[in-house]
PDB file of C-alpha atoms in Angstrom:
ATOM      1  CA  PRO K   1      -0.104  -0.004  -0.076  1.00 39.00           C
ATOM      2  CA  SER K   2       2.864   2.501   0.562  1.00 35.00           C
ATOM      3  CA  ASP K   3       3.416   2.453  -3.175  1.00 36.00           C
ATOM      4  CA  HIS K   4       0.171   3.874  -4.021  1.00 36.00           C
ATOM      5  CA  PRO K   5       1.176   7.649  -4.038  1.00 35.00           C
ATOM      6  CA  ARG K   6       3.840   6.932  -6.380  1.00 34.00           C
ATOM      7  CA  HIS K   7       1.733   5.407  -8.971  1.00 37.00           C
ATOM      8  CA  LEU K   8      -1.054   7.903  -8.422  1.00 42.00           C
ATOM      9  CA  GLY K   9       1.377  10.592  -9.211  1.00 37.00           C
ATOM     10  CA  SER K  10       3.113   8.956 -12.086  1.00 35.00           C
ATOM     11  CA  GLY K  11       0.639   7.000 -14.145  1.00 36.00           C
ATOM     12  CA  PRO K  12       0.376   7.268 -17.956  1.00 34.00           C
ATOM     13  CA  SER K  13      -1.844   9.962 -19.477  1.00 33.00           C
ATOM     14  CA  ARG K  14      -5.526   9.181 -19.813  1.00 32.00           C
ATOM     15  CA  SER K  15      -5.248   9.114 -23.484  1.00 33.00           C
ATOM     16  CA  GLY K  16      -8.285   6.864 -24.181  1.00 35.00           C
ATOM     17  CA  PRO K  17      -9.606   3.441 -23.916  1.00 36.00           C
ATOM     18  CA  THR K  18      -8.055   0.164 -25.144  1.00 35.00           C
ATOM     19  CA  ASP K  19     -11.585  -1.550 -25.744  1.00 35.00           C
ATOM     20  CA  ARG K  20     -12.474  -2.060 -29.274  1.00 31.00           C
ATOM     21  CA  ARG K  21     -15.690  -0.278 -28.818  1.00 32.00           C
ATOM     22  CA  ALA K  22     -13.881   2.833 -28.302  1.00 33.00           C
ATOM     23  CA  VAL K  23     -15.350   4.250 -25.244  1.00 35.00           C
ATOM     24  CA  PRO K  24     -14.445   7.985 -25.104  1.00 36.00           C
ATOM     25  CA  SER K  25     -11.695   9.192 -22.702  1.00 39.00           C
ATOM     26  CA  HIS K  26     -11.910  11.851 -20.288  1.00 40.00           C
ATOM     27  CA  GLN K  27     -10.065  14.987 -21.335  1.00 36.00           C
ATOM     28  CA  GLY K  28      -7.757  17.154 -19.158  1.00 38.00           C
ATOM     29  CA  GLY K  29      -7.043  16.440 -15.721  1.00 42.00           C
ATOM     30  CA  GLY K  30      -3.975  16.659 -13.589  1.00 46.00           C
ATOM     31  CA  LEU K  31      -1.838  13.736 -12.303  1.00 53.00           C
ATOM     32  CA  GLY K  32      -0.323  13.069 -15.731  1.00 44.00           C
ATOM     33  CA  PRO K  33       3.256  12.886 -16.708  1.00 39.00           C
ATOM     34  CA  GLY K  34       5.057  15.960 -15.673  1.00 40.00           C
ATOM     35  CA  SER K  35       2.363  16.937 -13.144  1.00 45.00           C
ATOM     36  CA  THR K  36       3.729  18.880 -10.047  1.00 40.00           C
ATOM     37  CA  GLY K  37       0.575  19.385  -8.307  1.00 57.00           C
ATOM     38  CA  ALA K  38       0.150  17.425  -4.940  1.00 78.00           C
ATOM     39  CA  LEU K  39      -2.805  15.479  -4.186  1.00 86.00           C
ATOM     40  CA  ARG K  40      -5.058  17.371  -1.856  1.00 93.00           C
ATOM     41  CA  ARG K  41      -8.071  15.117  -1.932  1.00 97.00           C
ATOM     42  CA  LEU K  42      -8.210  11.431  -2.825  1.00 98.00           C
ATOM     43  CA  VAL K  43     -11.508   9.419  -2.745  1.00 98.00           C
ATOM     44  CA  LEU K  44     -11.352   5.551  -2.299  1.00 98.00           C
ATOM     45  CA  VAL K  45     -14.337   3.693  -3.764  1.00 98.00           C
ATOM     46  CA  GLY K  46     -14.998   0.095  -2.295  1.00 97.00           C
ATOM     47  CA  THR K  47     -16.400  -1.784   0.548  1.00 96.00           C
ATOM     48  CA  TYR K  48     -15.239  -0.463   3.886  1.00 97.00           C
ATOM     49  CA  PRO K  49     -15.413  -1.529   7.513  1.00 96.00           C
ATOM     50  CA  PRO K  50     -17.537  -2.449   9.433  1.00 94.00           C
ATOM     51  CA  THR K  51     -18.246  -4.628   6.294  1.00 91.00           C
ATOM     52  CA  GLU K  52     -16.615  -7.897   6.882  1.00 86.00           C
ATOM     53  CA  CYS K  53     -14.625  -8.766   3.983  1.00 87.00           C
ATOM     54  CA  GLY K  54     -11.077  -8.761   2.947  1.00 87.00           C
ATOM     55  CA  LEU K  55     -11.538  -5.950   0.335  1.00 92.00           C
ATOM     56  CA  ALA K  56     -13.090  -3.623   3.014  1.00 94.00           C
ATOM     57  CA  THR K  57     -10.172  -4.378   5.342  1.00 92.00           C
ATOM     58  CA  TYR K  58      -7.741  -3.787   2.384  1.00 94.00           C
ATOM     59  CA  THR K  59      -9.335  -0.361   1.643  1.00 96.00           C
ATOM     60  CA  ALA K  60      -9.144   0.802   5.279  1.00 96.00           C
ATOM     61  CA  ASN K  61      -5.381  -0.180   5.436  1.00 93.00           C
ATOM     62  CA  VAL K  62      -4.693   1.478   2.104  1.00 95.00           C
ATOM     63  CA  ARG K  63      -6.546   4.550   3.401  1.00 96.00           C
ATOM     64  CA  SER K  64      -4.552   4.599   6.728  1.00 94.00           C
ATOM     65  CA  VAL K  65      -1.277   4.685   4.685  1.00 92.00           C
ATOM     66  CA  LEU K  66      -2.271   7.297   2.277  1.00 94.00           C
ATOM     67  CA  ALA K  67      -3.750   9.375   4.904  1.00 94.00           C
ATOM     68  CA  ASP K  68      -0.117  10.033   6.112  1.00 92.00           C
ATOM     69  CA  ARG K  69       0.742  11.542   2.610  1.00 92.00           C
ATOM     70  CA  ILE K  70      -2.229  13.190   1.429  1.00 95.00           C
ATOM     71  CA  ASP K  71      -4.205  16.043   3.041  1.00 94.00           C
ATOM     72  CA  ARG K  72      -7.714  14.393   2.753  1.00 96.00           C
ATOM     73  CA  VAL K  73      -8.669  10.831   1.982  1.00 97.00           C
ATOM     74  CA  ASP K  74     -12.362  10.087   1.869  1.00 98.00           C
ATOM     75  CA  VAL K  75     -14.380   6.882   1.127  1.00 98.00           C
ATOM     76  CA  VAL K  76     -17.332   6.179  -0.911  1.00 98.00           C
ATOM     77  CA  ARG K  77     -18.567   3.040   0.794  1.00 97.00           C
ATOM     78  CA  LEU K  78     -20.275   0.058  -1.077  1.00 96.00           C
ATOM     79  CA  VAL K  79     -22.995  -1.286   1.154  1.00 94.00           C
ATOM     80  CA  GLY K  80     -25.751  -3.819   0.825  1.00 88.00           C
ATOM     81  CA  GLU K  81     -29.020  -3.814   2.995  1.00 82.00           C
ATOM     82  CA  ARG K  82     -27.423  -6.177   5.629  1.00 83.00           C
ATOM     83  CA  ASP K  83     -24.305  -4.140   6.180  1.00 86.00           C
ATOM     84  CA  ARG K  84     -24.132  -2.242   9.463  1.00 88.00           C
ATOM     85  CA  PRO K  85     -23.951   1.715   9.398  1.00 90.00           C
ATOM     86  CA  THR K  86     -20.724   3.672  10.190  1.00 91.00           C
ATOM     87  CA  ALA K  87     -20.231   7.189  11.695  1.00 89.00           C
ATOM     88  CA  ALA K  88     -16.591   7.205  10.368  1.00 94.00           C
ATOM     89  CA  PRO K  89     -16.146  10.823   9.288  1.00 96.00           C
ATOM     90  CA  GLU K  90     -13.949   9.736   6.248  1.00 97.00           C
ATOM     91  CA  VAL K  91     -17.073   7.950   4.583  1.00 97.00           C
ATOM     92  CA  THR K  92     -18.670  10.807   2.838  1.00 96.00           C
ATOM     93  CA  THR K  93     -21.505   8.797   1.180  1.00 95.00           C
ATOM     94  CA  ASN K  94     -22.720   5.086   1.046  1.00 95.00           C
ATOM     95  CA  TRP K  95     -23.210   3.676  -2.397  1.00 95.00           C
ATOM     96  CA  LEU K  96     -26.259   1.285  -1.703  1.00 92.00           C
ATOM     97  CA  ARG K  97     -26.502  -1.691  -4.276  1.00 88.00           C
ATOM     98  CA  GLY K  98     -29.582  -1.281  -6.070  1.00 82.00           C
ATOM     99  CA  GLY K  99     -30.409   1.984  -4.406  1.00 82.00           C
ATOM    100  CA  ASP K 100     -32.197   4.637  -6.525  1.00 87.00           C
ATOM    101  CA  GLY K 101     -29.716   7.506  -7.366  1.00 92.00           C
ATOM    102  CA  ALA K 102     -26.635   5.688  -5.630  1.00 94.00           C
ATOM    103  CA  VAL K 103     -24.335   6.164  -8.732  1.00 95.00           C
ATOM    104  CA  GLY K 104     -25.165  10.023  -8.803  1.00 96.00           C
ATOM    105  CA  ARG K 105     -24.478  10.444  -4.999  1.00 96.00           C
ATOM    106  CA  ALA K 106     -21.162   8.692  -5.722  1.00 97.00           C
ATOM    107  CA  LEU K 107     -20.453  11.048  -8.444  1.00 97.00           C
ATOM    108  CA  ARG K 108     -21.138  13.962  -6.397  1.00 97.00           C
ATOM    109  CA  ALA K 109     -19.049  12.818  -3.507  1.00 97.00           C
ATOM    110  CA  THR K 110     -16.077  12.519  -5.867  1.00 97.00           C
ATOM    111  CA  SER K 111     -16.494  15.603  -8.027  1.00 96.00           C
ATOM    112  CA  ASP K 112     -14.142  17.779  -6.289  1.00 95.00           C
ATOM    113  CA  ALA K 113     -11.392  15.326  -5.508  1.00 97.00           C
ATOM    114  CA  ASP K 114      -8.084  15.200  -7.364  1.00 97.00           C
ATOM    115  CA  ALA K 115      -8.592  11.514  -8.118  1.00 97.00           C
ATOM    116  CA  VAL K 116     -10.406   8.497  -7.376  1.00 98.00           C
ATOM    117  CA  LEU K 117      -8.898   5.072  -6.343  1.00 98.00           C
ATOM    118  CA  LEU K 118     -11.585   2.388  -7.297  1.00 98.00           C
ATOM    119  CA  GLN K 119     -11.413  -1.135  -5.850  1.00 98.00           C
ATOM    120  CA  HIS K 120     -12.765  -3.569  -8.170  1.00 98.00           C
ATOM    121  CA  GLU K 121     -14.355  -7.009  -7.571  1.00 95.00           C
ATOM    122  CA  PHE K 122     -17.064  -8.355  -9.767  1.00 93.00           C
ATOM    123  CA  GLY K 123     -19.449  -9.046  -6.739  1.00 87.00           C
ATOM    124  CA  ILE K 124     -19.415  -5.657  -4.955  1.00 93.00           C
ATOM    125  CA  TYR K 125     -20.857  -3.335  -7.562  1.00 95.00           C
ATOM    126  CA  PRO K 126     -24.739  -3.560  -8.636  1.00 93.00           C
ATOM    127  CA  GLY K 127     -25.816  -5.395 -11.650  1.00 94.00           C
ATOM    128  CA  PRO K 128     -24.671  -8.595 -13.436  1.00 95.00           C
ATOM    129  CA  ASP K 129     -20.883  -9.048 -12.751  1.00 96.00           C
ATOM    130  CA  GLY K 130     -20.950  -5.558 -11.256  1.00 95.00           C
ATOM    131  CA  VAL K 131     -21.622  -3.859 -14.668  1.00 96.00           C
ATOM    132  CA  GLU K 132     -22.968  -0.718 -13.100  1.00 95.00           C
ATOM    133  CA  VAL K 133     -19.313   0.287 -12.087  1.00 97.00           C
ATOM    134  CA  LEU K 134     -19.021   1.312 -15.789  1.00 97.00           C
ATOM    135  CA  ASP K 135     -21.638   4.077 -15.209  1.00 97.00           C
ATOM    136  CA  PHE K 136     -19.718   5.570 -12.495  1.00 97.00           C
ATOM    137  CA  ALA K 137     -16.314   5.280 -14.307  1.00 97.00           C
ATOM    138  CA  GLU K 138     -17.578   6.685 -17.435  1.00 96.00           C
ATOM    139  CA  ARG K 139     -19.237   9.726 -15.806  1.00 97.00           C
ATOM    140  CA  CYS K 140     -16.673  10.531 -13.127  1.00 97.00           C
ATOM    141  CA  ALA K 141     -15.310  13.973 -13.658  1.00 96.00           C
ATOM    142  CA  VAL K 142     -11.746  13.283 -12.157  1.00 97.00           C
ATOM    143  CA  PRO K 143      -9.163  10.791 -12.878  1.00 97.00           C
ATOM    144  CA  VAL K 144      -9.856   7.368 -11.980  1.00 98.00           C
ATOM    145  CA  PHE K 145      -7.244   4.677 -10.726  1.00 98.00           C
ATOM    146  CA  THR K 146      -8.410   1.276 -10.753  1.00 98.00           C
ATOM    147  CA  GLU K 147      -7.211  -1.770  -8.656  1.00 98.00           C
ATOM    148  CA  LEU K 148      -8.201  -5.228  -9.834  1.00 98.00           C
ATOM    149  CA  HIS K 149      -8.651  -7.674  -6.947  1.00 96.00           C
ATOM    150  CA  THR K 150      -9.590 -10.487  -9.073  1.00 93.00           C
ATOM    151  CA  VAL K 151      -8.202 -11.311 -12.606  1.00 96.00           C
ATOM    152  CA  LEU K 152     -10.156 -14.327 -13.990  1.00 94.00           C
ATOM    153  CA  GLU K 153      -8.232 -16.876 -16.061  1.00 92.00           C
ATOM    154  CA  ARG K 154     -11.166 -17.695 -18.118  1.00 94.00           C
ATOM    155  CA  PRO K 155     -13.447 -14.444 -17.945  1.00 97.00           C
ATOM    156  CA  THR K 156     -16.879 -14.522 -19.593  1.00 97.00           C
ATOM    157  CA  GLU K 157     -17.492 -12.372 -22.426  1.00 97.00           C
ATOM    158  CA  GLN K 158     -19.200  -9.810 -20.148  1.00 97.00           C
ATOM    159  CA  GLN K 159     -16.620  -9.978 -17.521  1.00 98.00           C
ATOM    160  CA  ARG K 160     -13.853  -9.348 -20.155  1.00 98.00           C
ATOM    161  CA  SER K 161     -15.883  -6.546 -21.565  1.00 98.00           C
ATOM    162  CA  ILE K 162     -16.395  -4.904 -18.080  1.00 98.00           C
ATOM    163  CA  VAL K 163     -12.585  -4.966 -17.259  1.00 98.00           C
ATOM    164  CA  GLU K 164     -11.694  -3.775 -20.570  1.00 98.00           C
ATOM    165  CA  ARG K 165     -13.912  -0.831 -20.589  1.00 98.00           C
ATOM    166  CA  LEU K 166     -13.061  -0.076 -17.029  1.00 98.00           C
ATOM    167  CA  ALA K 167      -9.364   0.003 -18.097  1.00 97.00           C
ATOM    168  CA  GLY K 168     -10.263   2.456 -20.868  1.00 96.00           C
ATOM    169  CA  TRP K 169     -11.832   4.915 -18.487  1.00 96.00           C
ATOM    170  CA  SER K 170      -8.992   4.520 -16.037  1.00 97.00           C
ATOM    171  CA  ARG K 171      -5.712   6.354 -15.898  1.00 97.00           C
ATOM    172  CA  LEU K 172      -3.934   3.361 -14.622  1.00 97.00           C
ATOM    173  CA  VAL K 173      -4.874  -0.193 -13.913  1.00 98.00           C
ATOM    174  CA  ILE K 174      -3.292  -1.726 -10.708  1.00 98.00           C
ATOM    175  CA  VAL K 175      -2.900  -5.374 -10.120  1.00 98.00           C
ATOM    176  CA  HIS K 176      -1.139  -7.110  -7.002  1.00 96.00           C
ATOM    177  CA  SER K 177       1.275  -9.606  -8.651  1.00 95.00           C
ATOM    178  CA  ALA K 178       3.083 -10.410 -11.863  1.00 96.00           C
ATOM    179  CA  VAL K 179       0.859 -13.540 -12.360  1.00 95.00           C
ATOM    180  CA  ALA K 180      -2.237 -11.207 -12.368  1.00 97.00           C
ATOM    181  CA  GLN K 181      -0.639  -8.887 -14.801  1.00 98.00           C
ATOM    182  CA  SER K 182       0.336 -11.537 -17.154  1.00 97.00           C
ATOM    183  CA  ARG K 183      -3.122 -13.199 -16.923  1.00 97.00           C
ATOM    184  CA  LEU K 184      -4.795  -9.794 -17.385  1.00 98.00           C
ATOM    185  CA  LEU K 185      -2.863  -8.818 -20.582  1.00 98.00           C
ATOM    186  CA  SER K 186      -3.155 -12.366 -22.072  1.00 97.00           C
ATOM    187  CA  THR K 187      -6.946 -12.582 -21.835  1.00 97.00           C
ATOM    188  CA  HIS K 188      -7.880  -8.905 -22.191  1.00 97.00           C
ATOM    189  CA  ASP K 189      -7.233  -6.116 -24.976  1.00 97.00           C
ATOM    190  CA  ILE K 190      -5.396  -3.632 -22.647  1.00 97.00           C
ATOM    191  CA  ASP K 191      -2.338  -1.474 -23.240  1.00 96.00           C
ATOM    192  CA  PRO K 192       0.417  -2.910 -21.176  1.00 97.00           C
ATOM    193  CA  GLY K 193       1.537   0.676 -20.352  1.00 96.00           C
ATOM    194  CA  ARG K 194      -1.594   1.267 -18.501  1.00 95.00           C
ATOM    195  CA  VAL K 195      -0.935  -1.680 -16.009  1.00 98.00           C
ATOM    196  CA  ALA K 196       1.196  -1.384 -12.889  1.00 97.00           C
ATOM    197  CA  ILE K 197       1.961  -4.133 -10.086  1.00 97.00           C
ATOM    198  CA  VAL K 198       1.708  -2.830  -6.427  1.00 94.00           C
ATOM    199  CA  PRO K 199       2.064  -6.087  -4.243  1.00 92.00           C
ATOM    200  CA  HIS K 200       0.037  -6.480  -1.207  1.00 84.00           C
ATOM    201  CA  GLY K 201       1.672  -4.844   1.836  1.00 76.00           C
ATOM    202  CA  ALA K 202       1.766  -6.235   5.397  1.00 69.00           C
ATOM    203  CA  THR K 203       2.801  -4.998   8.689  1.00 68.00           C
ATOM    204  CA  LEU K 204       6.146  -6.298   9.950  1.00 70.00           C
ATOM    205  CA  ASN K 205       5.440  -8.653  12.819  1.00 69.00           C
ATOM    206  CA  LEU K 206       8.780 -10.253  13.872  1.00 69.00           C
ATOM    207  CA  ARG K 207       7.788 -11.203  17.430  1.00 70.00           C
ATOM    208  CA  THR K 208       8.862 -14.564  18.751  1.00 66.00           C
ATOM    209  CA  LEU K 209       5.744 -16.236  19.984  1.00 59.00           C
ATOM    210  CA  ASN K 210       5.816 -18.419  23.281  1.00 61.00           C
ATOM    211  CA  LEU K 211       3.358 -21.127  22.506  1.00 54.00           C
ATOM    212  CA  GLY K 212       3.634 -22.631  25.913  1.00 59.00           C
ATOM    213  CA  PRO K 213       2.823 -26.145  26.638  1.00 60.00           C
ATOM    214  CA  HIS K 214       1.338 -26.597  23.161  1.00 57.00           C
ATOM    215  CA  THR K 215       4.708 -25.974  21.318  1.00 57.00           C
ATOM    216  CA  ALA K 216       5.222 -28.359  18.481  1.00 58.00           C
ATOM    217  CA  SER K 217       7.794 -31.058  18.811  1.00 59.00           C
ATOM    218  CA  THR K 218      11.253 -30.454  16.983  1.00 60.00           C
ATOM    219  CA  ALA K 219      10.127 -32.855  14.267  1.00 58.00           C
ATOM    220  CA  GLU K 220       6.972 -30.862  13.645  1.00 61.00           C
ATOM    221  CA  GLN K 221       8.884 -27.543  13.715  1.00 62.00           C
ATOM    222  CA  ARG K 222      11.170 -28.949  10.807  1.00 70.00           C
ATOM    223  CA  LYS K 223       8.042 -29.378   8.624  1.00 80.00           C
ATOM    224  CA  PRO K 224       7.348 -26.681   6.090  1.00 86.00           C
ATOM    225  CA  VAL K 225       4.055 -24.877   6.919  1.00 87.00           C
ATOM    226  CA  LEU K 226       1.677 -23.272   4.309  1.00 87.00           C
ATOM    227  CA  LEU K 227      -0.882 -20.983   5.519  1.00 87.00           C
ATOM    228  CA  THR K 228      -4.205 -19.733   4.126  1.00 87.00           C
ATOM    229  CA  TRP K 229      -6.140 -17.390   6.355  1.00 81.00           C
ATOM    230  CA  GLY K 230      -9.051 -15.083   6.297  1.00 81.00           C
ATOM    231  CA  LEU K 231     -12.806 -15.266   5.491  1.00 81.00           C
ATOM    232  CA  LEU K 232     -13.596 -18.642   3.685  1.00 85.00           C
ATOM    233  CA  GLY K 233     -15.843 -19.573   1.145  1.00 83.00           C
ATOM    234  CA  PRO K 234     -16.385 -21.206  -2.266  1.00 84.00           C
ATOM    235  CA  GLY K 235     -14.036 -19.854  -4.858  1.00 77.00           C
ATOM    236  CA  LYS K 236     -10.990 -19.422  -2.453  1.00 83.00           C
ATOM    237  CA  GLY K 237      -9.268 -22.458  -3.958  1.00 84.00           C
ATOM    238  CA  ILE K 238      -8.760 -24.200  -0.606  1.00 90.00           C
ATOM    239  CA  GLU K 239      -9.495 -27.638  -2.303  1.00 91.00           C
ATOM    240  CA  HIS K 240      -6.659 -26.981  -4.681  1.00 90.00           C
ATOM    241  CA  GLY K 241      -4.353 -26.381  -1.557  1.00 90.00           C
ATOM    242  CA  ILE K 242      -5.520 -29.706  -0.166  1.00 92.00           C
ATOM    243  CA  GLU K 243      -4.873 -31.574  -3.518  1.00 94.00           C
ATOM    244  CA  ALA K 244      -1.401 -30.037  -3.695  1.00 92.00           C
ATOM    245  CA  ILE K 245      -0.285 -30.906  -0.192  1.00 91.00           C
ATOM    246  CA  ALA K 246      -1.349 -34.526  -0.928  1.00 92.00           C
ATOM    247  CA  LEU K 247       0.729 -34.563  -4.059  1.00 94.00           C
ATOM    248  CA  LEU K 248       3.635 -33.092  -2.266  1.00 91.00           C
ATOM    249  CA  ARG K 249       3.417 -36.020   0.464  1.00 89.00           C
ATOM    250  CA  ASP K 250       3.041 -38.550  -2.305  1.00 90.00           C
ATOM    251  CA  ALA K 251       6.298 -37.183  -3.549  1.00 90.00           C
ATOM    252  CA  GLY K 252       8.077 -37.582  -0.044  1.00 89.00           C
ATOM    253  CA  THR K 253       7.713 -33.962   1.296  1.00 88.00           C
ATOM    254  CA  ASP K 254       5.784 -33.721   4.557  1.00 88.00           C
ATOM    255  CA  VAL K 255       4.166 -30.235   4.625  1.00 89.00           C
ATOM    256  CA  ARG K 256       1.502 -28.947   6.971  1.00 89.00           C
ATOM    257  CA  TYR K 257      -1.431 -27.045   5.602  1.00 91.00           C
ATOM    258  CA  VAL K 258      -2.964 -24.714   7.862  1.00 91.00           C
ATOM    259  CA  VAL K 259      -6.414 -23.244   7.026  1.00 91.00           C
ATOM    260  CA  ALA K 260      -7.409 -20.454   9.605  1.00 88.00           C
ATOM    261  CA  GLY K 261     -10.366 -18.376   9.343  1.00 85.00           C
ATOM    262  CA  GLU K 262     -14.130 -18.349   9.505  1.00 86.00           C
ATOM    263  CA  THR K 263     -16.973 -18.491   7.040  1.00 85.00           C
ATOM    264  CA  HIS K 264     -17.454 -15.230   4.954  1.00 76.00           C
ATOM    265  CA  PRO K 265     -20.517 -13.492   6.286  1.00 76.00           C
ATOM    266  CA  ASN K 266     -22.094 -13.376   2.666  1.00 72.00           C
ATOM    267  CA  VAL K 267     -21.689 -17.183   2.437  1.00 76.00           C
ATOM    268  CA  LEU K 268     -23.470 -17.466   5.882  1.00 76.00           C
ATOM    269  CA  ALA K 269     -26.225 -15.074   4.733  1.00 72.00           C
ATOM    270  CA  ARG K 270     -26.815 -17.147   1.633  1.00 74.00           C
ATOM    271  CA  GLU K 271     -26.638 -20.590   3.215  1.00 73.00           C
TER     272      GLU K 271
END
């Protein structure tokens, strides 16, 4: 997350979309090459605490880092009917999925910002595959920088179209790994010069833990340990991890696989 200000200040010019449908590009705006103006106000668009999801936590963590570098960092919070309200002063408006006039309110909340940092997952925006995010991106009056949290290996035609058009309306598209960048460029018609990698950050935690009487044996301590943690649900790929561990053990490598977390609230609500 600490790399975000660098990318926001040095992205390529918003020269127009790469989608074959030729969505018009925004004109003008700062934050292009050679721009010397400092960011005064940035708006993050995405889920946000107290919503319980990894993206909400990510948005909050990114905001905490950027708030030390930018005068004002506000949030347009995507919410569903079950989400708890928040009195956090940085949340300037809620974007209620399916709510009348929700996109217009989000646009008004960003109209005097210097830039928007939009968090994208297919499931958090209204409409099939979150298609209504395009209405916001197309009408947004300020530069949009988009972070893709999911890059599908085999997107549907609609999913591919959404990402390509969103990239066309974005000054820069941010992914979190080289694998995501490679997959994005191999499955979508997007200019590679508009895609940047910003790896997930983490707070250093180098403390030595005293596990007391439950400390693992010396033999156990020597085993490699793989960890998956967070909110759990279908699509997380846990089954692939289990199959991989079985293959490693068949090949003579004894590995512990730890899955730590609880069921995602959205999964509990559905099931």
